[in-house]
C-alpha positions as a printed Julia matrix, in Angstrom:
191×3 Matrix{Float64}:
  -9.48    4.87    0.19
  -7.72    2.23   -1.9
  -7.48   -1.62   -1.55
  -4.11   -2.93   -2.89
  -2.32   -6.21   -3.3
   1.54   -6.75   -2.63
   2.31   -9.97   -4.65
   5.75  -11.56   -3.66
   6.92  -12.88   -7.3
   8.97  -15.27   -5.66
   6.92  -17.23   -3.45
   3.21  -16.17   -5.23
   1.86  -15.13   -1.56
  -0.2   -12.22   -1.56
  -0.81   -9.44    0.89
  -3.63   -7.24    0.74
  -3.86   -3.88    2.37
  -5.81   -0.34    2.23
  -4.55    3.14    1.94
  -6.1     6.47    2.94
  -7.28    9.38    0.76
  -4.08   10.88   -0.64
  -1.77    7.78   -0.03
  -0.97    5.71   -2.96
  -0.12    2.01   -2.92
   3.35    2.78   -3.4
   3.68    5.02   -0.79
   2.14    2.57    1.54
   4.32    0.24    0.78
   7.2     2.58    0.9
   6.08    2.85    4.59
   6.1    -0.61    5.39
   9.91   -0.79    3.72
  10.92    2.32    6.33
   9.15    0.39    9.35
  11.03   -2.87    8.38
  14.06   -1.29   10.32
  12.19   -0.94   13.54
  12.25   -4.33   14.44
   8.55   -4.79   14.55
   7.62   -8.67   14.59
   5.02   -9.37   12.03
   5.15  -12.25    9.32
   4.93   -9.68    6.34
   8.3    -8.0     7.96
   9.52  -11.48    7.85
   9.04  -12.12    4.59
  10.04   -8.52    3.39
  13.04   -8.96    5.11
  13.98  -12.51    3.85
  13.11  -11.76    0.04
  13.81   -7.95   -0.23
  11.14   -5.28   -1.66
  11.91   -5.89   -5.02
  10.48   -9.39   -5.05
   6.97   -7.43   -4.35
   4.97   -6.18   -7.01
   2.09   -3.36   -5.95
  -1.2    -3.66   -7.26
  -4.31   -1.8    -7.23
  -7.58   -3.69   -6.55
 -10.01   -1.46   -6.03
 -10.97    2.53   -5.11
 -13.71    2.51   -2.42
 -15.92    5.45   -1.62
 -16.34    5.11    2.18
 -15.83    2.49    5.06
 -18.23   -0.1     4.26
 -17.26   -0.44    0.75
 -13.51   -0.62    1.63
 -14.23   -3.18    4.07
 -16.23   -5.45    1.0
 -13.22   -4.81   -1.23
 -11.19   -5.94    1.37
 -12.52   -8.92    2.39
 -13.2    -9.63   -1.74
  -9.48   -9.33   -2.34
  -8.67  -11.62    0.33
 -10.98  -14.46   -0.7
 -10.09  -13.73   -4.67
  -6.35  -14.09   -4.14
  -6.3   -16.31   -0.97
  -4.26  -13.43    0.23
  -3.25  -12.41    3.92
  -4.44   -8.84    5.19
  -2.06   -6.22    6.24
  -4.78   -4.64    8.27
  -3.48   -3.8    11.75
   0.37   -3.96   10.26
   2.17   -1.47   12.5
   4.44    1.39   10.54
   5.93    2.62   14.2
   7.08    1.1    17.06
   4.73    0.19   19.58
   4.12    2.66   22.58
   5.4     5.33   20.17
   3.27    8.58   20.38
   2.24   11.16   17.86
   4.09   13.7    20.22
   7.31   11.48   19.92
   7.03   11.44   16.07
   6.98   15.2    15.52
  10.55   17.3    15.69
  11.66   18.1    19.13
  12.13   22.12   19.04
  15.76   23.59   19.55
  16.99   22.93   23.17
  16.06   26.46   25.25
  18.3    27.47   28.48
  16.74   25.87   31.58
  15.85   28.93   33.4
  13.64   29.75   30.03
  11.89   26.25   29.99
  11.11   26.62   33.63
   9.71   30.08   33.48
   7.44   28.86   30.31
   6.25   25.62   32.32
   5.29   27.81   35.25
   3.33   30.24   33.05
   1.74   27.61   31.62
   0.82   26.03   34.59
  -0.92   28.96   35.92
  -2.87   29.9    32.64
  -4.24   26.07   32.37
  -5.27   25.33   35.41
  -8.77   26.55   34.88
  -9.07   25.19   31.34
  -9.98   21.8    29.62
  -7.17   20.14   27.68
  -8.08   20.6    23.94
  -8.96   17.56   22.06
  -6.98   16.87   19.0
  -9.41   16.51   15.76
  -8.98   13.61   14.08
  -9.24   13.54   10.02
 -12.32   11.89    8.6
 -10.33   10.33    5.83
 -12.07   13.14    3.58
 -10.18   15.73    1.73
 -12.23   18.57    2.61
 -11.56   19.82   -1.35
 -14.01   18.81   -4.03
 -11.2    19.4    -6.46
  -8.54   17.66   -4.64
 -10.5    14.46   -4.59
 -11.45   14.69   -8.07
  -7.82   14.7    -8.62
  -7.04   11.74   -6.5
  -9.84    9.73   -8.28
  -8.46   10.83  -11.55
  -5.18    9.87  -10.88
  -6.33    6.41   -9.57
  -8.53    5.96  -12.91
  -5.46    6.66  -14.86
  -3.25    4.26  -12.86
  -6.03    1.5   -13.41
  -6.38    2.42  -17.29
  -2.32    1.96  -17.26
  -2.81   -1.28  -15.65
  -5.27   -2.25  -17.78
  -3.01   -1.28  -21.17
   0.03   -3.35  -19.58
  -2.15   -6.66  -19.15
  -3.95   -6.34  -22.61
  -0.16   -5.61  -24.01
   1.24   -8.57  -22.2
  -1.92  -10.6   -23.04
  -1.34   -9.52  -27.26
   2.43  -10.48  -26.91
   1.63  -13.67  -25.35
  -0.67  -14.53  -28.33
   1.71  -13.57  -30.81
   4.33  -16.01  -29.16
   1.5   -18.6   -28.91
   0.86  -18.26  -32.42
   4.41  -18.53  -33.42
   4.97  -22.0   -31.61
   1.65  -23.18  -33.23
   3.24  -22.44  -36.77
   6.45  -24.11  -35.74
   4.73  -26.79  -34.5
   2.41  -27.16  -37.68
   5.6   -26.73  -39.84
   7.33  -29.45  -38.22
   4.13  -31.88  -38.52
   3.77  -31.36  -42.18
   7.53  -32.24  -42.66
   7.08  -35.37  -40.38
   4.48  -36.35  -42.77
   6.36  -36.47  -45.93
   8.85  -38.36  -44.64
């Protein structure tokens, strides 16, 4: 589970969200972009529509091991950046069920469909409906979880390297500016 930030580079607004195991912050942002076409009413979608996806930068804040830690990191990110929460924002139209999101089977003839429903009605009369098992957020594979954690660590290292490079470039630029000012100051004293 990952806590991430979406920073609107034009307004400096920070949106803080979370992802499940195996879903990168970039993939989650892509889900928000795809859901924009659904016309869901939310301030984030209005901002995304106004400024476009290119105005946002996706940054990872922290990786959590359990839901309690995820909540703690989410609150910390919201407090640190004075951000707005993406928690609870829908990426499907309200009222949409999982059944409506799955692809429909090819149409059959009306008589075949009627026979099938009649047969199902008789055989299921005495049985309980099967409850769908919900994901617990764990992958069930230690190797897969290890790969995910390694990918997260690699992404953190890449982000840290980019920040270090940017800091070095800014320091070099500042040294150049200071050298020019020193040179200019020494010529003024000679006059």
